[in-house]
Amino acid sequence: MNHVKITELRKWMAQKQVDLAYICDPKHIAYFSGYESDPHERVLALFIPLEQDPFLFTPALEVEDAQNSTWSFDVRGYLDSENPWEIIGKEIHTRYGQPGTIGIEKNVLTIDRFDAISNGLIGTDSFIDLTAIIQRLQLIKTQEEKEQLLAAGKWADIAFEIGFQAVKEGMTEQAIIAEIEYQLKKQGVSQMSFDTLVLAGKNAASPHGTPGNTQIAPNELVLFDLGVVWNGYCSDATRTIAYKKPTAFQEKIYQITLEAQQTAQAAVRPGITAAELDQIARKVISSYGYGEYFNHRLGHGIGTTVHEFPSLVEGNDLVIEEGMCFSLEPGIYIPEQVGVRIEDCVYVTKDGCLALTNTPKELIILN
């Protein structure tokens, strides 16, 4: 349970005259409460009032798990045969009276669920968006969060090692993914932070390609994009390696991408902006004439979810601060020819940054 962040949220609520915060994103519920769950179609919610005790609202089959988590306040369950929104309305009125203004997550709350909770809270018609404050609270990582992110990064490094060892002529992309995830599960890692990508040859020219039955072939590049969830925190890293000797063109594209990634990483420090970091990497790639083939942002925040605020992209003048964590992942994708991406996530220090993954970035050639 994150007492510090709940306290900070309540300070904001007091300033904005918000009586009650309704958290519905399971990842954000875990961030504040310490209880992790995927409720699927069922209702999972965290209610944080300005002053009184908060409570978790879970399906009945999850009540015991929630009570055994780090959450130290009440847990209210409901049966599948019951109407959760009627129960929520009664619980809120019983516990807190008639709330004036309620904070909601506009970026994740569906219209039908907004209507349901509004109808259950007769007399409440004032709502305020929590998105920006939650993003702000997640933006600066605590020392404990930093340690969890470093641990998740070490497991990503292990995943790369497993994947590289699995690369053999004739192995398919899917078979390599299966080996990575099987070996990680044997070692206690139960969840990847996103669908693992292994893309061989020209398939890597699609930034978010779909791995399939393409076989590893000599003299081609193979792109690995992966991450794990460890104690609720995510890792995310990308390496592109060569199987047998790469062509001169493949190696050229790799070295340009590497220069862009390392130049951007060396520039990270408090005071620079997100847009400036994006431009630094983009300028390197454009200087070699491949700017049109770097067709996505430089990076994104990372923490309890793999894609968090901020976005490192042109136009974002957010000033980088110590304690922020984000990815740096330039890429060059030339359709039907070659794709290269190199990525580390970093933790911003007082005068630079610390990489959360440490697999070498110089071109690895497997024989």
mmCIF file of C-alpha atoms in Angstrom:
data_model
loop_
_atom_site.group_PDB
_atom_site.id
_atom_site.type_symbol
_atom_site.label_atom_id
_atom_site.label_comp_id
_atom_site.label_asym_id
_atom_site.label_seq_id
_atom_site.Cartn_x
_atom_site.Cartn_y
_atom_site.Cartn_z
ATOM 1 C CA MET A 1 0.000 0.000 0.000
ATOM 2 C CA ASN A 2 1.383 3.382 -1.025
ATOM 3 C CA HIS A 3 0.599 5.682 1.915
ATOM 4 C CA VAL A 4 2.836 8.460 0.539
ATOM 5 C CA LYS A 5 1.027 8.671 -2.798
ATOM 6 C CA ILE A 6 -2.418 8.513 -1.165
ATOM 7 C CA THR A 7 -1.381 11.436 1.053
ATOM 8 C CA GLU A 8 -0.177 13.397 -1.987
ATOM 9 C CA LEU A 9 -3.417 12.657 -3.823
ATOM 10 C CA ARG A 10 -5.409 13.941 -0.850
ATOM 11 C CA LYS A 11 -3.404 17.170 -0.786
ATOM 12 C CA TRP A 12 -4.407 17.735 -4.405
ATOM 13 C CA MET A 13 -8.027 16.824 -3.596
ATOM 14 C CA ALA A 14 -8.077 19.428 -0.828
ATOM 15 C CA GLN A 15 -6.750 22.094 -3.191
ATOM 16 C CA LYS A 16 -9.339 21.221 -5.851
ATOM 17 C CA GLN A 17 -12.181 20.697 -3.339
ATOM 18 C CA VAL A 18 -12.683 17.073 -4.382
ATOM 19 C CA ASP A 19 -14.611 15.013 -1.833
ATOM 20 C CA LEU A 20 -13.986 11.540 -3.224
ATOM 21 C CA ALA A 21 -11.599 9.925 -5.722
ATOM 22 C CA TYR A 22 -12.894 6.955 -7.723
ATOM 23 C CA ILE A 23 -9.971 4.906 -9.123
ATOM 24 C CA CYS A 24 -11.014 2.298 -11.696
ATOM 25 C CA ASP A 25 -7.881 1.415 -13.675
ATOM 26 C CA PRO A 26 -6.602 -1.881 -12.170
ATOM 27 C CA LYS A 27 -2.998 -0.739 -12.562
ATOM 28 C CA HIS A 28 -3.724 2.491 -10.704
ATOM 29 C CA ILE A 29 -5.634 0.586 -8.041
ATOM 30 C CA ALA A 30 -2.518 -1.548 -7.560
ATOM 31 C CA TYR A 31 -0.342 1.581 -7.507
ATOM 32 C CA PHE A 32 -2.231 3.089 -4.571
ATOM 33 C CA SER A 33 -3.454 -0.013 -2.736
ATOM 34 C CA GLY A 34 -0.852 -2.668 -3.410
ATOM 35 C CA TYR A 35 -3.554 -5.093 -4.551
ATOM 36 C CA GLU A 36 -3.075 -6.405 -8.095
ATOM 37 C CA SER A 37 -5.936 -7.944 -10.028
ATOM 38 C CA ASP A 38 -7.359 -8.278 -13.507
ATOM 39 C CA PRO A 39 -11.131 -8.242 -12.884
ATOM 40 C CA HIS A 40 -11.994 -8.837 -16.551
ATOM 41 C CA GLU A 41 -15.634 -7.759 -16.989
ATOM 42 C CA ARG A 42 -16.284 -7.475 -13.256
ATOM 43 C CA VAL A 43 -16.080 -4.216 -11.300
ATOM 44 C CA LEU A 44 -12.937 -3.430 -9.321
ATOM 45 C CA ALA A 45 -12.664 -0.003 -7.711
ATOM 46 C CA LEU A 46 -10.787 2.000 -5.106
ATOM 47 C CA PHE A 47 -12.531 4.879 -3.331
ATOM 48 C CA ILE A 48 -10.385 7.450 -1.534
ATOM 49 C CA PRO A 49 -12.261 10.174 0.389
ATOM 50 C CA LEU A 50 -10.654 13.419 1.383
ATOM 51 C CA GLU A 51 -10.444 12.571 5.093
ATOM 52 C CA GLN A 52 -12.129 9.286 6.050
ATOM 53 C CA ASP A 53 -10.827 5.764 5.491
ATOM 54 C CA PRO A 54 -10.745 4.526 1.879
ATOM 55 C CA PHE A 55 -12.103 1.157 0.780
ATOM 56 C CA LEU A 56 -11.542 -1.383 -1.972
ATOM 57 C CA PHE A 57 -14.521 -2.736 -3.886
ATOM 58 C CA THR A 58 -13.908 -6.163 -5.415
ATOM 59 C CA PRO A 59 -15.774 -9.195 -6.742
ATOM 60 C CA ALA A 60 -16.603 -11.559 -3.855
ATOM 61 C CA LEU A 61 -14.155 -14.168 -5.104
ATOM 62 C CA GLU A 62 -11.277 -11.671 -4.663
ATOM 63 C CA VAL A 63 -12.071 -10.355 -1.180
ATOM 64 C CA GLU A 64 -9.753 -12.713 0.670
ATOM 65 C CA ASP A 65 -6.854 -12.035 -1.692
ATOM 66 C CA ALA A 66 -7.356 -8.295 -1.301
ATOM 67 C CA GLN A 67 -7.449 -8.581 2.488
ATOM 68 C CA ASN A 68 -4.213 -10.592 2.406
ATOM 69 C CA SER A 69 -2.443 -7.996 0.269
ATOM 70 C CA THR A 70 -0.680 -4.917 1.599
ATOM 71 C CA TRP A 71 -4.008 -3.052 1.642
ATOM 72 C CA SER A 72 -4.765 -2.148 5.275
ATOM 73 C CA PHE A 73 -8.307 -0.758 5.007
ATOM 74 C CA ASP A 74 -11.749 -2.264 4.372
ATOM 75 C CA VAL A 75 -12.590 -4.491 1.416
ATOM 76 C CA ARG A 76 -16.215 -4.698 0.248
ATOM 77 C CA GLY A 77 -17.132 -7.569 -2.048
ATOM 78 C CA TYR A 78 -20.130 -8.262 -4.237
ATOM 79 C CA LEU A 79 -21.633 -11.392 -5.767
ATOM 80 C CA ASP A 80 -22.080 -11.896 -9.502
ATOM 81 C CA SER A 81 -25.834 -11.975 -8.889
ATOM 82 C CA GLU A 82 -25.780 -8.496 -7.327
ATOM 83 C CA ASN A 83 -25.787 -5.073 -8.994
ATOM 84 C CA PRO A 84 -22.362 -3.608 -8.134
ATOM 85 C CA TRP A 85 -23.375 -0.033 -8.852
ATOM 86 C CA GLU A 86 -26.290 -0.103 -6.432
ATOM 87 C CA ILE A 87 -23.967 -1.458 -3.746
ATOM 88 C CA ILE A 88 -21.336 1.177 -4.503
ATOM 89 C CA GLY A 89 -23.916 3.957 -4.228
ATOM 90 C CA LYS A 90 -25.157 2.677 -0.866
ATOM 91 C CA GLU A 91 -21.620 2.178 0.461
ATOM 92 C CA ILE A 92 -20.543 5.679 -0.473
ATOM 93 C CA HIS A 93 -23.626 7.315 1.039
ATOM 94 C CA THR A 94 -23.298 5.224 4.222
ATOM 95 C CA ARG A 95 -19.575 5.851 4.642
ATOM 96 C CA TYR A 96 -19.184 9.398 3.370
ATOM 97 C CA GLY A 97 -22.618 10.984 3.047
ATOM 98 C CA GLN A 98 -23.372 12.938 -0.103
ATOM 99 C CA PRO A 99 -20.113 13.734 -1.949
ATOM 100 C CA GLY A 100 -20.109 17.054 -3.745
ATOM 101 C CA THR A 101 -17.317 16.604 -6.295
ATOM 102 C CA ILE A 102 -15.959 13.212 -7.357
ATOM 103 C CA GLY A 103 -12.643 12.638 -9.104
ATOM 104 C CA ILE A 104 -12.742 10.150 -11.988
ATOM 105 C CA GLU A 105 -10.253 8.786 -14.522
ATOM 106 C CA LYS A 106 -11.613 10.193 -17.768
ATOM 107 C CA ASN A 107 -8.964 8.463 -19.859
ATOM 108 C CA VAL A 108 -10.083 4.963 -18.824
ATOM 109 C CA LEU A 109 -13.646 5.214 -17.455
ATOM 110 C CA THR A 110 -16.145 4.004 -20.039
ATOM 111 C CA ILE A 111 -19.326 5.954 -20.712
ATOM 112 C CA ASP A 112 -21.588 3.143 -19.526
ATOM 113 C CA ARG A 113 -19.717 2.835 -16.227
ATOM 114 C CA PHE A 114 -19.728 6.587 -15.758
ATOM 115 C CA ASP A 115 -23.491 6.561 -16.256
ATOM 116 C CA ALA A 116 -23.824 3.648 -13.827
ATOM 117 C CA ILE A 117 -21.893 5.279 -11.018
ATOM 118 C CA SER A 118 -23.575 8.650 -11.653
ATOM 119 C CA ASN A 119 -27.016 7.048 -11.373
ATOM 120 C CA GLY A 120 -25.968 5.324 -8.159
ATOM 121 C CA LEU A 121 -24.939 8.616 -6.585
ATOM 122 C CA ILE A 122 -28.156 10.576 -6.893
ATOM 123 C CA GLY A 123 -27.507 14.256 -6.294
ATOM 124 C CA THR A 124 -23.891 14.210 -7.446
ATOM 125 C CA ASP A 125 -23.299 15.924 -10.755
ATOM 126 C CA SER A 126 -19.851 17.451 -10.256
ATOM 127 C CA PHE A 127 -16.902 15.448 -11.569
ATOM 128 C CA ILE A 128 -13.228 16.310 -12.077
ATOM 129 C CA ASP A 129 -10.573 14.427 -14.020
ATOM 130 C CA LEU A 130 -7.861 12.639 -12.018
ATOM 131 C CA THR A 131 -5.720 11.764 -15.036
ATOM 132 C CA ALA A 132 -3.183 14.577 -14.721
ATOM 133 C CA ILE A 133 -2.617 14.208 -10.975
ATOM 134 C CA ILE A 134 -2.171 10.432 -11.217
ATOM 135 C CA GLN A 135 0.309 10.933 -14.045
ATOM 136 C CA ARG A 136 2.156 13.471 -11.914
ATOM 137 C CA LEU A 137 2.249 11.178 -8.880
ATOM 138 C CA GLN A 138 3.638 8.346 -11.018
ATOM 139 C CA LEU A 139 6.140 10.595 -12.753
ATOM 140 C CA ILE A 140 8.760 10.813 -9.995
ATOM 141 C CA LYS A 141 9.805 7.395 -8.733
ATOM 142 C CA THR A 142 10.654 6.734 -5.112
ATOM 143 C CA GLN A 143 13.842 4.899 -4.140
ATOM 144 C CA GLU A 144 11.787 1.733 -3.606
ATOM 145 C CA GLU A 145 10.230 2.056 -7.061
ATOM 146 C CA LYS A 146 13.681 2.565 -8.562
ATOM 147 C CA GLU A 147 14.878 -0.696 -6.981
ATOM 148 C CA GLN A 148 11.875 -2.595 -8.351
ATOM 149 C CA LEU A 149 12.464 -1.187 -11.837
ATOM 150 C CA LEU A 150 16.134 -2.191 -11.673
ATOM 151 C CA ALA A 151 15.116 -5.710 -10.643
ATOM 152 C CA ALA A 152 12.648 -5.900 -13.556
ATOM 153 C CA GLY A 153 15.447 -4.698 -15.831
ATOM 154 C CA LYS A 154 17.759 -7.500 -14.674
ATOM 155 C CA TRP A 155 15.115 -10.034 -15.654
ATOM 156 C CA ALA A 156 14.876 -8.410 -19.094
ATOM 157 C CA ASP A 157 18.625 -8.901 -19.446
ATOM 158 C CA ILE A 158 18.181 -12.573 -18.541
ATOM 159 C CA ALA A 159 15.392 -12.825 -21.130
ATOM 160 C CA PHE A 160 17.730 -11.473 -23.814
ATOM 161 C CA GLU A 161 20.372 -14.028 -22.864
ATOM 162 C CA ILE A 162 17.826 -16.838 -23.146
ATOM 163 C CA GLY A 163 16.571 -15.507 -26.477
ATOM 164 C CA PHE A 164 20.002 -15.089 -27.997
ATOM 165 C CA GLN A 165 20.936 -18.648 -27.031
ATOM 166 C CA ALA A 166 17.795 -19.904 -28.743
ATOM 167 C CA VAL A 167 18.687 -18.335 -32.095
ATOM 168 C CA LYS A 168 19.540 -21.086 -34.556
ATOM 169 C CA GLU A 169 18.995 -21.507 -38.257
ATOM 170 C CA GLY A 170 15.465 -22.738 -38.879
ATOM 171 C CA MET A 171 14.089 -21.668 -35.479
ATOM 172 C CA THR A 172 10.909 -19.659 -35.838
ATOM 173 C CA GLU A 173 10.154 -16.343 -34.194
ATOM 174 C CA GLN A 174 7.373 -17.930 -32.143
ATOM 175 C CA ALA A 175 9.600 -20.815 -31.015
ATOM 176 C CA ILE A 176 12.183 -18.381 -29.659
ATOM 177 C CA ILE A 177 9.477 -16.439 -27.814
ATOM 178 C CA ALA A 178 8.176 -19.686 -26.328
ATOM 179 C CA GLU A 179 11.652 -20.581 -25.086
ATOM 180 C CA ILE A 180 12.150 -17.151 -23.495
ATOM 181 C CA GLU A 181 8.843 -17.213 -21.646
ATOM 182 C CA TYR A 182 9.133 -20.879 -20.644
ATOM 183 C CA GLN A 183 12.575 -20.413 -19.129
ATOM 184 C CA LEU A 184 11.486 -17.246 -17.313
ATOM 185 C CA LYS A 185 8.448 -18.983 -15.842
ATOM 186 C CA LYS A 186 10.711 -21.770 -14.560
ATOM 187 C CA GLN A 187 12.697 -19.086 -12.735
ATOM 188 C CA GLY A 188 9.660 -17.421 -11.156
ATOM 189 C CA VAL A 189 8.737 -14.696 -13.648
ATOM 190 C CA SER A 190 5.034 -15.236 -14.293
ATOM 191 C CA GLN A 191 4.178 -12.263 -16.478
ATOM 192 C CA MET A 192 5.659 -10.342 -19.385
ATOM 193 C CA SER A 193 4.976 -6.611 -19.448
ATOM 194 C CA PHE A 194 3.731 -6.877 -23.053
ATOM 195 C CA ASP A 195 3.655 -9.453 -25.845
ATOM 196 C CA THR A 196 7.255 -10.409 -26.546
ATOM 197 C CA LEU A 197 8.489 -9.496 -30.015
ATOM 198 C CA VAL A 198 11.025 -11.511 -31.981
ATOM 199 C CA LEU A 199 11.125 -10.344 -35.587
ATOM 200 C CA ALA A 200 13.534 -11.809 -38.124
ATOM 201 C CA GLY A 201 14.895 -10.225 -41.265
ATOM 202 C CA LYS A 202 12.563 -7.903 -43.120
ATOM 203 C CA ASN A 203 9.801 -8.560 -40.553
ATOM 204 C CA ALA A 204 11.668 -6.220 -38.202
ATOM 205 C CA ALA A 205 10.896 -3.367 -40.597
ATOM 206 C CA SER A 206 7.451 -3.238 -38.971
ATOM 207 C CA PRO A 207 7.946 -1.461 -35.602
ATOM 208 C CA HIS A 208 5.127 -3.421 -33.948
ATOM 209 C CA GLY A 209 5.191 -6.482 -36.149
ATOM 210 C CA THR A 210 3.509 -9.773 -35.340
ATOM 211 C CA PRO A 211 5.857 -12.726 -34.733
ATOM 212 C CA GLY A 212 4.962 -15.883 -36.614
ATOM 213 C CA ASN A 213 6.525 -18.872 -38.319
ATOM 214 C CA THR A 214 9.283 -16.974 -40.088
ATOM 215 C CA GLN A 215 12.495 -18.925 -39.643
ATOM 216 C CA ILE A 216 15.880 -17.538 -38.654
ATOM 217 C CA ALA A 217 18.131 -17.346 -41.702
ATOM 218 C CA PRO A 218 21.845 -16.585 -42.067
ATOM 219 C CA ASN A 219 23.062 -13.034 -42.661
ATOM 220 C CA GLU A 220 19.941 -11.400 -41.243
ATOM 221 C CA LEU A 221 19.161 -9.208 -38.267
ATOM 222 C CA VAL A 222 16.787 -10.340 -35.517
ATOM 223 C CA LEU A 223 14.935 -7.800 -33.341
ATOM 224 C CA PHE A 224 14.016 -8.633 -29.725
ATOM 225 C CA ASP A 225 11.615 -6.330 -27.847
ATOM 226 C CA LEU A 226 10.628 -7.598 -24.408
ATOM 227 C CA GLY A 227 10.048 -6.887 -20.736
ATOM 228 C CA VAL A 228 8.756 -8.513 -17.576
ATOM 229 C CA VAL A 229 6.588 -7.544 -14.621
ATOM 230 C CA TRP A 230 8.404 -7.911 -11.318
ATOM 231 C CA ASN A 231 6.670 -7.017 -8.041
ATOM 232 C CA GLY A 232 4.226 -4.913 -10.027
ATOM 233 C CA TYR A 233 6.863 -2.952 -11.989
ATOM 234 C CA CYS A 234 7.685 -3.293 -15.672
ATOM 235 C CA SER A 235 10.780 -3.483 -17.801
ATOM 236 C CA ASP A 236 11.008 -2.747 -21.517
ATOM 237 C CA ALA A 237 14.079 -3.076 -23.720
ATOM 238 C CA THR A 238 14.990 -3.784 -27.329
ATOM 239 C CA ARG A 239 18.084 -5.286 -28.892
ATOM 240 C CA THR A 240 18.748 -6.140 -32.514
ATOM 241 C CA ILE A 241 21.347 -8.843 -33.162
ATOM 242 C CA ALA A 242 22.790 -10.487 -36.275
ATOM 243 C CA TYR A 243 22.715 -14.176 -37.127
ATOM 244 C CA LYS A 244 25.896 -14.954 -39.067
ATOM 245 C CA LYS A 245 27.687 -12.075 -40.761
ATOM 246 C CA PRO A 246 25.396 -9.105 -41.523
ATOM 247 C CA THR A 247 25.551 -7.257 -44.805
ATOM 248 C CA ALA A 248 27.373 -3.934 -44.956
ATOM 249 C CA PHE A 249 24.014 -2.169 -45.327
ATOM 250 C CA GLN A 250 22.503 -3.921 -42.304
ATOM 251 C CA GLU A 251 25.528 -3.011 -40.217
ATOM 252 C CA LYS A 252 25.367 0.598 -41.409
ATOM 253 C CA ILE A 253 21.721 0.941 -40.357
ATOM 254 C CA TYR A 254 22.539 -0.669 -37.017
ATOM 255 C CA GLN A 255 25.413 1.706 -36.277
ATOM 256 C CA ILE A 256 23.304 4.776 -37.120
ATOM 257 C CA THR A 257 20.554 3.594 -34.766
ATOM 258 C CA LEU A 258 23.113 2.856 -32.049
ATOM 259 C CA GLU A 259 24.614 6.330 -32.398
ATOM 260 C CA ALA A 260 21.159 7.898 -32.079
ATOM 261 C CA GLN A 261 20.317 5.875 -28.984
ATOM 262 C CA GLN A 262 23.621 6.471 -27.231
ATOM 263 C CA THR A 263 23.630 10.185 -28.095
ATOM 264 C CA ALA A 264 20.144 10.632 -26.638
ATOM 265 C CA GLN A 265 20.998 8.609 -23.531
ATOM 266 C CA ALA A 266 24.134 10.666 -22.940
ATOM 267 C CA ALA A 267 22.045 13.851 -23.159
ATOM 268 C CA VAL A 268 19.555 12.870 -20.435
ATOM 269 C CA ARG A 269 19.754 15.163 -17.408
ATOM 270 C CA PRO A 270 17.391 17.264 -15.301
ATOM 271 C CA GLY A 271 16.459 20.442 -17.159
ATOM 272 C CA ILE A 272 16.361 19.138 -20.705
ATOM 273 C CA THR A 273 12.911 18.718 -22.257
ATOM 274 C CA ALA A 274 11.207 15.627 -23.627
ATOM 275 C CA ALA A 275 11.039 17.237 -27.070
ATOM 276 C CA GLU A 276 14.749 18.066 -27.012
ATOM 277 C CA LEU A 277 15.668 14.446 -26.318
ATOM 278 C CA ASP A 278 13.467 13.293 -29.198
ATOM 279 C CA GLN A 279 15.098 15.850 -31.473
ATOM 280 C CA ILE A 280 18.620 14.801 -30.477
ATOM 281 C CA ALA A 281 18.032 11.206 -31.562
ATOM 282 C CA ARG A 282 16.071 12.236 -34.652
ATOM 283 C CA LYS A 283 18.814 14.629 -35.768
ATOM 284 C CA VAL A 284 21.383 11.837 -35.759
ATOM 285 C CA ILE A 285 19.256 9.579 -37.954
ATOM 286 C CA SER A 286 18.239 12.439 -40.260
ATOM 287 C CA SER A 287 21.869 13.479 -40.728
ATOM 288 C CA TYR A 288 22.496 10.141 -42.469
ATOM 289 C CA GLY A 289 19.420 10.541 -44.680
ATOM 290 C CA TYR A 290 17.116 8.080 -42.914
ATOM 291 C CA GLY A 291 14.875 10.464 -40.973
ATOM 292 C CA GLU A 292 11.700 9.327 -42.746
ATOM 293 C CA TYR A 293 12.294 5.784 -41.522
ATOM 294 C CA PHE A 294 12.263 6.766 -37.830
ATOM 295 C CA ASN A 295 8.486 6.958 -37.660
ATOM 296 C CA HIS A 296 7.609 6.922 -33.948
ATOM 297 C CA ARG A 297 8.361 8.891 -30.786
ATOM 298 C CA LEU A 298 11.679 8.446 -29.025
ATOM 299 C CA GLY A 299 10.179 7.018 -25.864
ATOM 300 C CA HIS A 300 7.581 6.781 -23.114
ATOM 301 C CA GLY A 301 7.409 6.646 -19.348
ATOM 302 C CA ILE A 302 7.537 3.337 -17.509
ATOM 303 C CA GLY A 303 6.584 2.136 -14.038
ATOM 304 C CA THR A 304 3.672 -0.017 -12.933
ATOM 305 C CA THR A 305 2.550 0.017 -16.562
ATOM 306 C CA VAL A 306 4.825 -0.348 -19.556
ATOM 307 C CA HIS A 307 3.541 2.839 -21.235
ATOM 308 C CA GLU A 308 3.195 5.742 -18.806
ATOM 309 C CA PHE A 309 3.410 9.502 -18.964
ATOM 310 C CA PRO A 310 5.464 11.257 -20.346
ATOM 311 C CA SER A 311 5.783 10.856 -24.097
ATOM 312 C CA LEU A 312 9.178 11.846 -25.503
ATOM 313 C CA VAL A 313 7.973 13.380 -28.698
ATOM 314 C CA GLU A 314 8.179 16.582 -30.733
ATOM 315 C CA GLY A 315 6.123 19.339 -29.128
ATOM 316 C CA ASN A 316 6.284 18.021 -25.572
ATOM 317 C CA ASP A 317 8.080 20.704 -23.584
ATOM 318 C CA LEU A 318 7.890 18.801 -20.294
ATOM 319 C CA VAL A 319 11.082 19.447 -18.349
ATOM 320 C CA ILE A 320 12.904 16.278 -17.319
ATOM 321 C CA GLU A 321 13.379 15.903 -13.550
ATOM 322 C CA GLU A 322 15.427 13.642 -11.321
ATOM 323 C CA GLY A 323 13.498 10.460 -10.557
ATOM 324 C CA MET A 324 11.683 10.184 -13.890
ATOM 325 C CA CYS A 325 11.880 6.879 -15.776
ATOM 326 C CA PHE A 326 11.375 6.507 -19.514
ATOM 327 C CA SER A 327 12.488 4.605 -22.599
ATOM 328 C CA LEU A 328 14.894 5.762 -25.298
ATOM 329 C CA GLU A 329 14.186 3.674 -28.389
ATOM 330 C CA PRO A 330 15.097 5.132 -31.772
ATOM 331 C CA GLY A 331 14.620 2.890 -34.770
ATOM 332 C CA ILE A 332 15.087 2.749 -38.524
ATOM 333 C CA TYR A 333 12.537 0.699 -40.484
ATOM 334 C CA ILE A 334 13.020 0.354 -44.236
ATOM 335 C CA PRO A 335 10.134 -1.701 -45.646
ATOM 336 C CA GLU A 336 11.018 -5.078 -47.179
ATOM 337 C CA GLN A 337 14.685 -4.530 -46.314
ATOM 338 C CA VAL A 338 15.728 -4.039 -42.707
ATOM 339 C CA GLY A 339 14.517 -2.944 -39.297
ATOM 340 C CA VAL A 340 16.636 -1.930 -36.303
ATOM 341 C CA ARG A 341 15.577 -0.656 -32.889
ATOM 342 C CA ILE A 342 17.741 -0.278 -29.788
ATOM 343 C CA GLU A 343 16.122 0.575 -26.463
ATOM 344 C CA ASP A 344 16.979 1.077 -22.831
ATOM 345 C CA CYS A 345 14.753 2.524 -20.139
ATOM 346 C CA VAL A 346 16.553 4.944 -17.837
ATOM 347 C CA TYR A 347 16.201 6.469 -14.377
ATOM 348 C CA VAL A 348 17.089 10.177 -14.309
ATOM 349 C CA THR A 349 19.772 11.037 -11.745
ATOM 350 C CA LYS A 350 20.871 14.467 -10.544
ATOM 351 C CA ASP A 351 23.402 14.813 -13.374
ATOM 352 C CA GLY A 352 22.542 12.137 -15.936
ATOM 353 C CA CYS A 353 20.762 8.818 -16.015
ATOM 354 C CA LEU A 354 21.035 5.181 -15.001
ATOM 355 C CA ALA A 355 20.123 2.465 -17.498
ATOM 356 C CA LEU A 356 17.681 -0.116 -16.159
ATOM 357 C CA THR A 357 18.970 -2.789 -18.567
ATOM 358 C CA ASN A 358 22.592 -3.647 -19.294
ATOM 359 C CA THR A 359 22.662 -6.084 -22.207
ATOM 360 C CA PRO A 360 25.460 -4.840 -24.535
ATOM 361 C CA LYS A 361 24.337 -2.575 -27.342
ATOM 362 C CA GLU A 362 27.283 -3.082 -29.672
ATOM 363 C CA LEU A 363 26.165 -5.338 -32.512
ATOM 364 C CA ILE A 364 26.144 -8.968 -31.336
ATOM 365 C CA ILE A 365 26.856 -11.442 -34.146
ATOM 366 C CA LEU A 366 25.761 -15.021 -33.431
ATOM 367 C CA ASN A 367 27.347 -17.865 -35.412
#
